[in-house]
Short mmCIF file of C-alpha atoms and ligand atoms in Angstrom, two decimals:
data_model
loop_
_atom_site.label_atom_id
_atom_site.label_comp_id
_atom_site.label_asym_id
_atom_site.label_seq_id
_atom_site.Cartn_x
_atom_site.Cartn_y
_atom_site.Cartn_z
CA MET L 1 -28.04 16.33 -2.93
CA VAL L 2 -24.27 16.28 -3.04
CA THR L 3 -21.85 15.01 -0.44
CA PHE L 4 -18.57 16.84 -0.16
CA ALA L 5 -15.66 14.86 1.14
CA HIS L 6 -12.70 16.56 2.75
CA TRP L 7 -14.36 19.93 3.02
CA PRO L 8 -11.88 22.75 2.30
CA LYS L 9 -10.43 24.24 5.42
CA THR L 10 -10.77 27.81 4.25
CA ALA L 11 -14.44 27.55 3.40
CA THR L 12 -16.54 30.22 5.04
CA PRO L 13 -18.25 28.76 8.12
CA VAL L 14 -21.84 27.90 7.39
CA THR L 15 -24.31 29.10 9.94
CA GLY L 16 -27.65 29.53 8.30
CA ALA L 17 -29.99 28.95 5.41
CA GLY L 18 -29.49 31.00 2.29
CA GLN L 19 -25.93 31.88 3.22
CA ARG L 20 -23.30 31.77 0.55
CA LEU L 21 -20.45 29.39 1.14
CA VAL L 22 -17.13 30.07 -0.52
CA ALA L 23 -14.70 27.20 -0.84
CA ASP L 24 -11.04 27.50 -1.69
CA GLY L 25 -11.24 25.29 -4.71
CA LEU L 26 -13.13 22.45 -6.23
CA VAL L 27 -14.02 19.68 -3.84
CA ALA L 28 -14.86 16.01 -4.25
CA GLY L 29 -17.86 16.91 -6.35
CA ARG L 30 -15.38 18.00 -9.00
CA SER L 31 -16.46 14.83 -10.72
CA GLY L 32 -17.95 15.82 -14.02
CA GLY L 33 -16.99 19.44 -13.44
CA LEU L 34 -20.28 19.79 -11.63
CA VAL L 35 -19.34 21.77 -8.57
CA PRO L 36 -18.60 25.47 -8.71
CA HIS L 37 -16.28 27.26 -6.29
CA SER L 38 -19.19 28.62 -4.35
CA VAL L 39 -22.57 27.15 -3.63
CA ALA L 40 -25.67 28.59 -2.07
CA VAL L 41 -26.76 26.74 1.03
CA PRO L 42 -30.51 26.37 0.99
CA HIS L 43 -30.86 24.97 4.48
CA THR L 44 -28.92 24.87 7.72
CA PRO L 45 -26.52 21.96 7.52
CA PHE L 46 -25.47 22.18 11.16
CA PRO L 47 -27.74 22.11 14.19
CA ALA L 48 -28.29 25.60 15.60
CA GLY L 49 -25.39 26.79 17.69
CA ARG L 50 -22.88 24.46 16.03
CA PRO L 51 -21.47 26.43 13.13
CA GLY L 52 -18.09 25.33 11.89
CA TYR L 53 -16.30 23.10 9.51
CA ALA L 54 -16.85 19.46 8.87
CA THR L 55 -14.70 16.88 7.17
CA THR L 56 -17.78 15.72 5.37
CA MET L 57 -21.22 17.17 5.00
CA THR L 58 -24.21 16.83 2.80
CA LEU L 59 -25.87 19.86 1.27
CA ASP L 60 -28.76 20.41 -1.08
CA VAL L 61 -27.29 22.42 -3.90
CA THR L 62 -28.41 23.25 -7.38
CA LEU L 63 -25.68 22.24 -9.75
CA PRO L 64 -24.95 23.93 -13.04
CA ALA L 65 -25.24 21.86 -16.19
CA ARG L 66 -22.41 19.40 -16.78
CA GLN L 67 -19.55 21.00 -18.58
CA GLU L 68 -18.54 19.99 -22.08
CA GLN L 69 -16.34 16.94 -22.42
CA ARG L 70 -12.79 18.21 -22.57
CA ALA L 71 -10.69 17.62 -25.64
CA ALA L 72 -7.66 15.36 -25.58
CA THR L 73 -4.48 17.43 -25.90
CA ARG L 74 -1.22 16.23 -27.35
CA ILE L 75 1.71 17.18 -25.15
CA GLY L 76 5.08 17.79 -26.77
CA LEU L 77 8.15 15.61 -26.62
CA LEU L 78 9.66 17.44 -23.64
CA ASP L 79 6.51 17.10 -21.53
CA THR L 80 6.22 13.46 -22.61
CA VAL L 81 9.75 12.86 -21.36
CA ARG L 82 8.93 14.65 -18.08
CA CYS L 83 5.86 12.46 -17.62
CA ALA L 84 7.63 9.24 -18.58
CA ALA L 85 10.67 9.90 -16.42
CA GLY L 86 9.00 11.56 -13.45
CA VAL L 87 5.69 9.71 -13.21
CA LEU L 88 5.77 6.40 -15.08
CA ALA L 89 9.37 5.23 -14.62
CA PRO L 90 9.28 5.36 -10.78
CA ILE L 91 6.05 3.36 -10.77
CA LEU L 92 7.46 0.73 -13.12
CA ALA L 93 10.72 0.60 -11.18
CA GLN L 94 8.90 -0.16 -7.90
CA GLY L 95 7.58 -3.35 -9.51
CA VAL L 96 4.04 -3.38 -10.80
CA ILE L 97 3.38 -7.08 -10.21
CA HIS L 98 5.84 -7.82 -7.40
CA ARG L 99 7.18 -4.94 -5.36
CA ARG L 100 10.94 -4.46 -5.28
CA ASP L 101 11.51 -3.56 -1.65
CA ARG L 102 14.73 -1.64 -2.22
CA VAL L 103 13.21 0.54 -4.92
CA VAL L 104 10.11 1.19 -2.80
CA ARG L 105 12.41 2.29 0.03
CA LEU L 106 14.22 4.64 -2.35
CA ALA L 107 10.91 5.94 -3.71
CA GLN L 108 9.86 6.77 -0.16
CA ARG L 109 13.18 8.46 0.65
CA LEU L 110 13.09 10.58 -2.53
CA ASP L 111 9.33 11.11 -2.26
CA LEU L 112 9.01 10.14 -5.92
CA ASN L 113 5.21 9.88 -5.93
CA ARG L 114 4.91 13.47 -4.67
CA ARG L 115 7.32 14.65 -7.37
CA GLY L 116 5.28 12.74 -9.95
CA ALA L 117 2.10 14.42 -8.72
CA ARG L 118 3.74 17.83 -9.07
CA ILE L 119 4.62 17.03 -12.67
CA LEU L 120 1.02 16.03 -13.40
CA HIS L 121 -0.27 19.22 -11.74
CA ARG L 122 2.04 21.30 -13.92
CA LEU L 123 1.06 19.46 -17.09
CA ARG L 124 -2.58 19.90 -16.17
CA ALA L 125 -2.11 23.63 -15.59
CA ARG L 126 -0.34 23.95 -18.94
CA HIS L 127 -2.51 21.70 -21.11
CA GLY L 128 -5.90 21.57 -19.37
CA ASP L 129 -7.97 18.82 -17.79
CA GLY L 130 -8.64 16.71 -20.89
CA PRO L 131 -6.74 13.46 -21.52
CA LEU L 132 -3.05 14.21 -22.13
CA ARG L 133 -1.73 12.45 -25.23
CA LEU L 134 1.88 11.48 -24.94
CA THR L 135 4.10 11.91 -27.98
CA LEU L 136 5.21 8.35 -28.62
CA PRO L 137 6.08 6.86 -32.00
CA GLY L 138 3.50 4.29 -33.14
CA ARG L 139 1.56 4.33 -29.87
CA SER L 140 -1.52 6.19 -28.69
CA VAL L 141 -1.26 6.67 -24.92
CA VAL L 142 -3.13 9.17 -22.75
CA VAL L 143 -3.05 10.10 -19.08
CA VAL L 144 -6.56 10.63 -17.73
CA LEU L 145 -6.77 13.44 -15.19
CA ASP L 146 -10.30 14.78 -15.06
CA PRO L 147 -12.61 12.96 -12.62
CA ALA L 148 -15.43 12.81 -15.18
CA ASP L 149 -13.07 11.11 -17.61
CA VAL L 150 -11.91 8.66 -14.93
CA GLU L 151 -15.55 7.82 -14.31
CA ARG L 152 -16.27 7.41 -18.01
CA VAL L 153 -13.35 5.05 -18.56
CA LEU L 154 -14.05 2.88 -15.51
CA ALA L 155 -17.80 2.75 -16.16
CA GLY L 156 -17.11 1.87 -19.79
CA SER L 157 -15.07 -1.25 -19.01
CA PRO L 158 -14.67 -3.83 -20.50
CA ALA L 159 -16.05 -2.18 -23.67
CA PRO L 160 -15.04 0.16 -25.11
CA PHE L 161 -12.32 0.34 -22.44
CA ALA L 162 -10.85 -3.15 -22.10
CA LEU L 163 -9.13 -4.23 -18.90
CA ALA L 164 -6.89 -6.60 -20.84
CA THR L 165 -4.36 -4.06 -22.11
CA SER L 166 -1.35 -5.32 -24.02
CA GLU L 167 0.96 -4.44 -21.09
CA LYS L 168 -1.17 -6.36 -18.59
CA VAL L 169 -1.42 -9.38 -20.87
CA ALA L 170 2.36 -9.35 -21.36
CA ALA L 171 2.95 -9.18 -17.61
CA LEU L 172 0.25 -11.46 -16.23
CA ARG L 173 0.64 -14.26 -18.78
CA HIS L 174 3.82 -15.16 -16.88
CA PHE L 175 1.66 -16.76 -14.21
CA GLN L 176 -2.04 -16.46 -15.07
CA PRO L 177 -2.60 -16.66 -18.83
CA HIS L 178 -6.27 -17.54 -18.27
CA GLY L 179 -7.01 -14.95 -15.58
CA VAL L 180 -10.13 -12.80 -16.01
CA LEU L 181 -8.06 -9.61 -16.03
CA VAL L 182 -6.29 -10.63 -19.22
CA SER L 183 -9.36 -12.11 -20.93
CA THR L 184 -11.61 -10.51 -23.52
CA GLY L 185 -15.05 -11.03 -25.07
CA GLY L 186 -17.44 -13.81 -24.04
CA ILE L 187 -14.84 -15.79 -22.14
CA ARG L 188 -14.02 -12.71 -20.05
CA ALA L 189 -17.70 -12.35 -19.11
CA ALA L 190 -17.87 -16.01 -18.07
CA ARG L 191 -14.65 -15.78 -16.06
CA ARG L 192 -15.83 -12.60 -14.36
CA ARG L 193 -19.12 -14.32 -13.40
CA TYR L 194 -17.15 -17.22 -11.99
CA ASN L 195 -14.88 -14.93 -9.95
CA ASP L 196 -17.88 -12.95 -8.68
CA THR L 197 -19.62 -16.14 -7.57
CA VAL L 198 -16.73 -17.83 -5.77
CA LEU L 199 -15.50 -14.60 -4.18
CA ASP L 200 -19.05 -13.47 -3.24
CA ALA L 201 -18.01 -10.16 -4.72
CA ASP L 202 -20.91 -8.04 -3.47
CA ALA L 203 -21.34 -9.59 -0.03
CA PRO L 204 -19.60 -7.87 2.91
CA MET L 205 -19.69 -11.26 4.63
CA HIS L 206 -18.48 -14.06 2.36
CA ARG L 207 -20.44 -17.32 2.72
CA LEU L 208 -17.27 -18.75 4.28
CA ALA L 209 -16.96 -15.81 6.70
CA ASP L 210 -17.03 -18.06 9.79
CA ALA L 211 -14.27 -20.30 8.48
CA ILE L 212 -12.22 -17.36 7.15
CA THR L 213 -12.36 -15.36 10.37
CA ALA L 214 -11.53 -18.49 12.38
CA VAL L 215 -8.41 -19.04 10.24
CA VAL L 216 -7.35 -15.40 10.60
CA ARG L 217 -7.80 -15.41 14.39
CA ALA L 218 -6.01 -18.74 14.77
CA GLU L 219 -2.98 -17.56 12.80
CA ALA L 220 -2.88 -14.24 14.65
CA ALA L 221 -2.91 -16.17 17.94
CA ARG L 222 -0.04 -18.41 16.75
CA LEU L 223 2.17 -15.50 15.73
CA ALA L 224 5.31 -15.85 17.81
CA ALA L 225 5.42 -13.29 20.60
CA ALA L 226 8.26 -10.86 19.92
CA PRO L 227 8.95 -7.30 21.00
CA GLU L 228 8.60 -6.22 17.37
CA LEU L 229 6.19 -6.97 14.56
CA ASP L 230 8.06 -6.48 11.31
CA TRP L 231 7.22 -7.23 7.69
CA PRO L 232 8.96 -10.64 7.42
CA ALA L 233 7.07 -12.00 10.46
CA PHE L 234 3.82 -10.36 9.43
CA ASP L 235 4.10 -11.52 5.82
CA ALA L 236 4.91 -15.11 6.77
CA MET L 237 1.75 -15.15 8.94
CA TRP L 238 -0.29 -13.47 6.21
CA GLN L 239 0.81 -15.95 3.54
CA ARG L 240 -0.24 -18.84 5.83
CA ILE L 241 -3.63 -17.18 6.15
CA VAL L 242 -3.89 -16.64 2.40
CA ARG L 243 -2.99 -20.23 1.53
CA ARG L 244 -5.51 -21.52 4.06
CA ILE L 245 -8.32 -19.21 2.86
CA VAL L 246 -7.73 -19.94 -0.82
CA LEU L 247 -6.55 -23.56 -0.87
CA GLY L 248 -7.23 -24.98 2.58
CA THR L 249 -5.31 -25.90 5.70
CA ALA L 250 -3.40 -28.58 3.75
CA ALA L 251 -1.60 -25.67 2.01
CA ARG L 252 -0.81 -23.80 5.24
CA ASP L 253 2.90 -24.56 5.23
CA ASP L 254 3.40 -24.82 1.48
CA THR L 255 5.85 -21.92 1.36
CA ARG L 256 7.29 -23.38 -1.84
CA LEU L 257 4.05 -22.54 -3.62
CA THR L 258 4.39 -18.89 -2.59
CA THR L 259 8.10 -18.82 -3.49
CA GLU L 260 7.35 -20.17 -6.95
CA LEU L 261 4.57 -17.66 -7.47
CA ASN L 262 6.90 -14.84 -6.40
CA ARG L 263 9.55 -15.96 -8.88
CA LEU L 264 6.96 -15.88 -11.65
CA ARG L 265 5.82 -12.43 -10.48
CA ASP L 266 9.42 -11.17 -10.56
CA ALA L 267 9.54 -12.16 -14.22
CA ALA L 268 6.10 -10.59 -14.77
CA ASN L 269 7.49 -7.21 -13.65
CA TRP L 270 9.49 -7.27 -16.90
CA ALA L 271 6.45 -8.12 -19.06
CA TYR L 272 7.63 -8.66 -22.66
CA LEU L 273 11.27 -8.27 -21.73
CA ARG L 274 11.58 -11.61 -19.94
CA PRO L 275 10.86 -14.96 -21.57
CA ARG L 276 8.10 -16.97 -19.92
CA GLN L 277 9.29 -19.70 -17.57
CA GLU L 278 6.82 -22.32 -18.74
CA HIS L 279 8.45 -25.11 -16.79
CA LEU L 280 8.17 -23.21 -13.50
CA ARG L 281 4.65 -22.05 -14.29
CA GLY L 282 3.56 -25.60 -15.11
CA ARG L 283 4.97 -26.86 -11.81
CA PHE L 284 3.32 -24.06 -9.84
CA GLN L 285 -0.04 -24.52 -11.57
CA ARG L 286 0.03 -28.30 -10.95
CA ARG L 287 0.41 -27.65 -7.22
CA VAL L 288 -2.54 -25.27 -7.37
CA ASP L 289 -4.56 -27.82 -9.38
CA ALA L 290 -3.94 -30.50 -6.73
CA TYR L 291 -5.34 -28.29 -3.96
CA VAL L 292 -8.30 -27.28 -6.12
CA ALA L 293 -9.01 -30.97 -6.82
CA ALA L 294 -8.86 -31.76 -3.09
CA ALA L 295 -11.55 -29.07 -2.58
CA GLU L 296 -11.05 -28.70 1.16
CA PRO L 297 -14.31 -27.61 2.82
CA GLY L 298 -14.15 -24.09 4.27
CA SER L 299 -11.67 -22.86 1.63
CA LEU L 300 -12.26 -21.12 -1.70
CA ALA L 301 -11.12 -24.36 -3.35
CA GLY L 302 -14.02 -26.08 -1.57
CA THR L 303 -16.42 -23.39 -2.82
CA MET L 304 -15.10 -23.85 -6.35
CA ALA L 305 -16.11 -27.52 -6.29
CA GLY L 306 -19.74 -26.52 -5.89
CA THR L 307 -19.64 -23.69 -8.45
CA PRO L 308 -20.51 -24.58 -12.02
CA ALA L 309 -18.20 -23.06 -14.62
CA ALA L 310 -18.98 -22.45 -18.28
CA GLY L 311 -16.71 -24.13 -20.82
CA GLY L 312 -13.33 -22.42 -21.16
CA VAL L 313 -13.44 -20.66 -17.79
CA ASP L 314 -10.53 -22.69 -16.39
CA PRO L 315 -11.47 -22.37 -12.69
CA ALA L 316 -8.03 -23.36 -11.37
CA GLY L 317 -6.53 -20.81 -13.76
CA GLN L 318 -8.23 -18.04 -11.75
CA VAL L 319 -6.51 -19.03 -8.51
CA PRO L 320 -3.03 -17.58 -9.27
CA HIS L 321 -4.59 -14.10 -9.41
CA TRP L 322 -6.23 -14.58 -6.03
CA LEU L 323 -2.98 -15.73 -4.40
CA PHE L 324 -1.12 -12.81 -5.99
CA ALA L 325 -3.74 -10.16 -5.15
CA PHE L 326 -3.93 -11.12 -1.48
CA ASP L 327 -0.36 -9.77 -1.22
CA ALA L 328 -1.69 -6.24 -1.64
CA ALA L 329 -4.10 -6.87 1.21
CA GLY L 330 -1.25 -7.87 3.52
CA MET L 331 0.67 -4.68 2.74
CA THR L 332 -2.43 -2.62 3.34
CA ALA L 333 -3.15 -4.36 6.65
CA LEU L 334 0.35 -3.71 8.02
CA ARG L 335 0.23 -0.08 6.84
CA THR L 336 -3.13 0.31 8.63
CA LEU L 337 -1.58 -1.05 11.81
CA ALA L 338 1.31 1.41 11.38
CA LEU L 339 -1.19 4.28 11.16
CA LEU L 340 -3.17 3.05 14.17
CA GLY L 341 0.06 2.53 16.07
CA SER L 342 0.84 6.20 15.45
CA ASP L 343 -2.49 7.44 16.78
CA PRO L 344 -3.50 6.24 20.27
CA ALA L 345 -7.06 7.62 20.06
CA ARG L 346 -7.86 5.86 16.80
CA ARG L 347 -6.09 2.72 17.98
CA ALA L 348 -8.41 2.67 21.00
CA THR L 349 -11.46 3.15 18.78
CA ALA L 350 -10.28 0.35 16.51
CA ALA L 351 -9.61 -1.95 19.48
CA GLY L 352 -13.16 -1.43 20.70
CA ASP L 353 -14.78 -1.88 17.29
CA ALA L 354 -17.73 -4.23 16.84
CA PRO L 355 -17.36 -7.61 15.13
CA PRO L 356 -18.04 -9.12 12.70
CA LEU L 357 -17.91 -6.15 10.31
CA TYR L 358 -15.63 -3.86 12.34
CA PRO L 359 -16.92 -0.72 10.59
CA PHE L 360 -14.25 1.60 11.98
CA VAL L 361 -11.35 -0.75 11.18
CA ARG L 362 -12.90 -1.26 7.74
CA ALA L 363 -12.86 2.51 7.20
CA CYS L 364 -9.23 2.57 8.36
CA VAL L 365 -8.27 -0.09 5.80
CA GLN L 366 -10.14 1.76 3.07
CA ASP L 367 -8.42 5.02 3.85
CA THR L 368 -5.04 3.28 3.95
CA ALA L 369 -5.77 1.90 0.48
CA ARG L 370 -6.61 5.46 -0.60
CA LEU L 371 -3.38 6.83 0.87
CA TRP L 372 -1.20 4.10 -0.62
CA PRO L 373 -3.06 2.42 -3.47
CA THR L 374 -1.48 -0.86 -4.44
CA THR L 375 -2.32 -0.44 -8.13
CA LEU L 376 -0.53 2.84 -8.73
CA ILE L 377 -1.88 3.21 -12.26
CA VAL L 378 -5.06 1.58 -13.55
CA LEU L 379 -4.82 0.77 -17.26
CA ARG L 380 -7.45 0.43 -19.96
CA GLU L 381 -7.20 -0.01 -23.74
CA SER L 382 -9.93 1.15 -26.11
CA THR L 383 -11.55 -1.39 -28.38
CA THR L 384 -13.00 1.30 -30.71
CA ALA L 385 -12.26 4.94 -31.54
CA THR L 386 -13.57 7.23 -28.78
CA ASP L 387 -14.57 10.88 -28.87
CA TRP L 388 -13.23 13.40 -26.35
CA GLY L 389 -14.80 16.83 -26.80
CA GLY L 390 -14.44 16.67 -30.58
CA THR L 391 -11.05 14.95 -30.61
CA THR L 392 -10.86 11.28 -31.55
CA LEU L 393 -8.60 8.77 -29.89
CA ARG L 394 -8.09 5.75 -32.07
CA ALA L 395 -8.92 2.16 -31.14
CA GLY L 396 -6.03 0.62 -29.24
CA THR L 397 -5.34 3.77 -27.21
CA THR L 398 -3.94 3.05 -23.75
CA PHE L 399 -5.66 5.02 -20.98
CA MET L 400 -3.58 5.50 -17.84
CA LEU L 401 -5.46 6.43 -14.66
CA PRO L 402 -2.92 7.46 -12.03
CA SER L 403 -4.72 6.54 -8.82
CA SER L 404 -1.71 7.52 -6.71
CA TYR L 405 -2.15 11.08 -8.05
CA HIS L 406 -5.94 11.22 -7.80
CA HIS L 407 -6.16 9.80 -4.29
CA ARG L 408 -3.92 12.59 -2.96
CA ASP L 409 -5.04 15.44 -5.20
CA GLU L 410 -4.76 18.31 -2.73
CA THR L 411 -6.37 20.67 -5.24
CA ALA L 412 -9.51 18.55 -5.18
CA MET L 413 -9.78 17.58 -1.52
CA HIS L 414 -8.95 18.90 1.86
CA ASN L 415 -6.41 17.01 3.94
CA ALA L 416 -5.39 14.74 1.09
CA ASP L 417 -2.26 13.75 2.99
CA ALA L 418 -4.02 12.96 6.28
CA PHE L 419 -5.38 9.67 7.59
CA ASP L 420 -9.14 10.20 7.56
CA PRO L 421 -11.10 6.98 8.22
CA GLU L 422 -14.01 9.01 9.56
CA ALA L 423 -14.69 10.31 6.05
CA TRP L 424 -15.35 6.73 4.94
CA LEU L 425 -17.87 6.13 7.69
CA SER L 426 -20.02 8.84 6.12
CA GLY L 427 -19.66 7.07 2.77
CA ALA L 428 -18.48 10.22 1.02
CA PRO L 429 -15.19 9.20 -0.63
CA ARG L 430 -16.76 6.10 -2.03
CA ARG L 431 -18.89 8.34 -4.18
CA SER L 432 -15.96 10.31 -5.47
CA ALA L 433 -14.85 9.21 -8.92
CA THR L 434 -11.24 9.91 -8.14
CA ILE L 435 -10.86 7.52 -5.23
CA TYR L 436 -10.71 4.04 -6.69
CA PRO L 437 -8.29 1.80 -4.76
CA PHE L 438 -10.33 -1.25 -5.80
CA SER L 439 -11.06 0.24 -9.25
CA ALA L 440 -14.73 0.89 -10.01
CA GLY L 441 -17.50 0.05 -12.45
CA PRO L 442 -17.94 -3.39 -14.02
CA GLY L 443 -14.20 -4.11 -13.70
CA ALA L 444 -14.05 -3.31 -9.97
CA CYS L 445 -12.11 -5.76 -7.83
CA PRO L 446 -14.32 -8.78 -7.06
CA GLY L 447 -12.09 -9.57 -4.06
CA ARG L 448 -12.66 -6.26 -2.27
CA ASN L 449 -15.11 -7.55 0.33
CA LEU L 450 -13.02 -10.61 1.01
CA VAL L 451 -10.02 -8.32 1.50
CA LEU L 452 -11.91 -6.09 3.92
CA LEU L 453 -13.26 -9.09 5.85
CA SER L 454 -9.88 -10.77 6.25
CA THR L 455 -7.82 -7.64 6.96
CA THR L 456 -10.26 -6.13 9.46
CA THR L 457 -10.47 -9.41 11.35
CA LEU L 458 -6.69 -9.66 11.43
CA ILE L 459 -6.18 -6.07 12.59
CA ALA L 460 -8.79 -6.49 15.33
CA ALA L 461 -7.16 -9.76 16.43
CA LEU L 462 -3.67 -8.23 16.55
CA LEU L 463 -4.89 -5.18 18.46
CA ALA L 464 -6.53 -7.51 20.98
CA ARG L 465 -3.36 -9.57 21.25
CA PHE L 466 -1.04 -6.54 21.48
CA PRO L 467 -3.07 -3.83 23.26
CA ASP L 468 0.03 -1.61 23.45
CA LEU L 469 0.93 -1.93 19.77
CA ARG L 470 2.61 1.27 18.66
CA ASN L 471 4.67 2.63 15.85
CA PRO L 472 8.00 3.83 17.29
CA CYS L 473 8.47 5.99 14.15
CA PRO L 474 5.00 7.56 14.14
CA LEU L 475 3.53 8.44 10.79
CA ILE L 476 2.78 12.13 10.87
CA GLU L 477 0.99 14.44 8.47
CA PRO L 478 1.57 15.19 5.70
CA LEU L 479 1.83 11.44 5.27
CA PRO L 480 4.50 10.26 2.84
CA ARG L 481 3.17 9.44 -0.61
CA THR L 482 5.08 6.16 -0.63
CA LEU L 483 5.19 3.94 2.43
CA ASP L 484 7.78 1.21 2.38
CA HIS L 485 5.73 -1.55 4.01
CA ALA L 486 8.78 -3.83 4.20
CA GLY L 487 10.56 -1.31 6.41
CA LEU L 488 7.78 -1.06 9.02
CA ARG L 489 8.57 -2.24 12.54
CA LEU L 490 5.86 -1.99 15.14
CA ALA L 491 6.51 -2.34 18.86
CA THR L 492 4.19 -4.87 20.45
CA ARG L 493 4.88 -3.76 24.02
CA ARG L 494 4.41 -0.61 26.01
CA ALA L 495 7.28 1.87 25.82
CA PRO L 496 9.62 1.31 28.81
C1 LIG E 501 -5.83 -4.70 -0.96
C2 LIG E 501 -6.09 -5.70 -1.81
C3 LIG E 501 -6.58 -5.50 -3.20
C4 LIG E 501 -6.65 -4.36 -3.94
C5 LIG E 501 -6.26 -2.94 -3.53
C6 LIG E 501 -7.20 -4.72 -5.23
C7 LIG E 501 -7.42 -3.82 -6.25
C8 LIG E 501 -7.81 -4.20 -7.52
C9 LIG E 501 -7.84 -3.32 -8.64
C10 LIG E 501 -7.42 -1.84 -8.63
C11 LIG E 501 -8.27 -4.04 -9.70
C12 LIG E 501 -8.45 -3.54 -11.12
C13 LIG E 501 -7.19 -3.85 -11.89
C14 LIG E 501 -7.24 -3.35 -13.31
O1 LIG E 501 -8.24 -2.82 -13.74
O2 LIG E 501 -6.22 -3.51 -13.98
C15 LIG E 501 -8.51 -5.37 -9.25
C16 LIG E 501 -8.95 -6.39 -10.04
C17 LIG E 501 -9.15 -7.67 -9.61
N1 LIG E 501 -9.01 -8.14 -8.32
FE1 LIG E 501 -8.36 -7.08 -6.74
N2 LIG E 501 -7.45 -6.06 -5.24
C18 LIG E 501 -7.09 -6.58 -4.03
C19 LIG E 501 -7.17 -7.90 -3.64
C20 LIG E 501 -7.81 -8.87 -4.34
C21 LIG E 501 -8.04 -10.22 -3.88
C22 LIG E 501 -7.63 -10.75 -2.52
C23 LIG E 501 -8.66 -10.90 -4.88
C24 LIG E 501 -9.13 -12.32 -4.93
C25 LIG E 501 -9.23 -13.13 -3.90
C26 LIG E 501 -8.81 -9.98 -5.99
C27 LIG E 501 -9.34 -10.31 -7.20
C28 LIG E 501 -9.34 -9.47 -8.30
C29 LIG E 501 -9.71 -9.90 -9.65
C30 LIG E 501 -10.14 -11.31 -10.07
C31 LIG E 501 -9.58 -8.77 -10.47
C32 LIG E 501 -9.85 -8.69 -11.97
C33 LIG E 501 -11.24 -8.14 -12.20
C34 LIG E 501 -11.64 -8.10 -13.66
O3 LIG E 501 -10.82 -8.35 -14.54
O4 LIG E 501 -12.81 -7.81 -13.89
N3 LIG E 501 -8.29 -8.78 -5.62
N4 LIG E 501 -8.23 -5.46 -7.91
#
């Protein structure tokens, strides 16, 4: 049984058992090179009298044997320069750890992510689907394009594909030298367990769900009424929510904590190129430590107090990552509202969605994170030599997984540039190896459920508060590949 997401538009309509269905290319099942261009349909997938296309459908198909692992191919200097300048440089320039609003705006205006995707398509057509080895002196770096390879790398984390790459360590040590993401070996495993426990990683409803949703609703209700909801107002509210969820209500108005963290993140954007500001980091961490010690009930700090930690975990040292990562959730929530504000029918569905899980709003947030992933490239570094269809990549190779390319790969999915929350309700994209906004495998984001809980509650609360919320500059398809969240302005009142 295989579920196809984003069924190709030009597929032959399926009307009956035994009919042959011809698709216009590989679909989501491209993972592992398993799905051919045409499949025999052994049963009727649609009820009689309802032939047609579907965004998602499930068919029983017999799949051919998995294709051979594809070899890694070295690309020449010119193609390396094209990739570095057209794909990697724009991502780095936008700010990997702290977004630079002006550069994001420029990236949207010049549609840099779409240009980068075109470059990757061309390189793929020229060199094949295997990992592309860049020509770099003294470094082994590959771009992973094939879905089966993406799956292999993510499933094989943290060994042999470590999350703690040298670039990530250089960047994140500016503000979280003991974070799980930059840890290795036994201490990484202990820190990951600790994060999973406090964040209730696998539970759609965190044990603090009642307290968290109460905080979110209270802050949404206190948002000053204004004709426009823009990023500064939204972000200020979101940061109050984040500080309350993580550290407690005592931290609600501690904007200095957020300012200090943002200064450290600005430096982190430069990784090795900026000296560490130990004085600032020490001051910031001491503020965090004080809230953690106070262990306010109903906050993650309170949960930490009752969570045993193995030696060396440094519980308070995990908190800077949480505060930082919640930023991505705020951007995603406002982008989701911008999409819903562009689409009255979906806005109405979202407004009528059922608490506490809000399944439709949840699907909207997930598709927004697909459309505009906040980690534009997921990095891994091999701890041993690895074999790729007979070619060996040495230990210490950096694997770059360009999620912003995969999530919008129009050759692999139909309607890649459309907002399609309905596809998530069927569960299909979650099974596709090339859609990984929260990463996947053992290194998947342990905060994903907390993000979905807090953002869906906020979106539902804001839609209830502003029933006429609309986007005066509607987002239309094909949706831009970069969306400058800081430039969004939503009208909270009905159009005059
Ligand atoms: C929209 C919001 C978020 C997105 C899209 C997101 C996405 C991701 C991704 C892609 C990774 C993998 C990074 C890598 O492999 O380099 C990751 C890791 C992680 N995330 Fe999130 N994240 C979000 C919010 C959060 C929040 C709010 C928390 C905590 C409260 C959190 C905690 C973590 C941690 C601790 C890791 C490291 C996991 C490890 O090393 O095993 N994230 N996240």
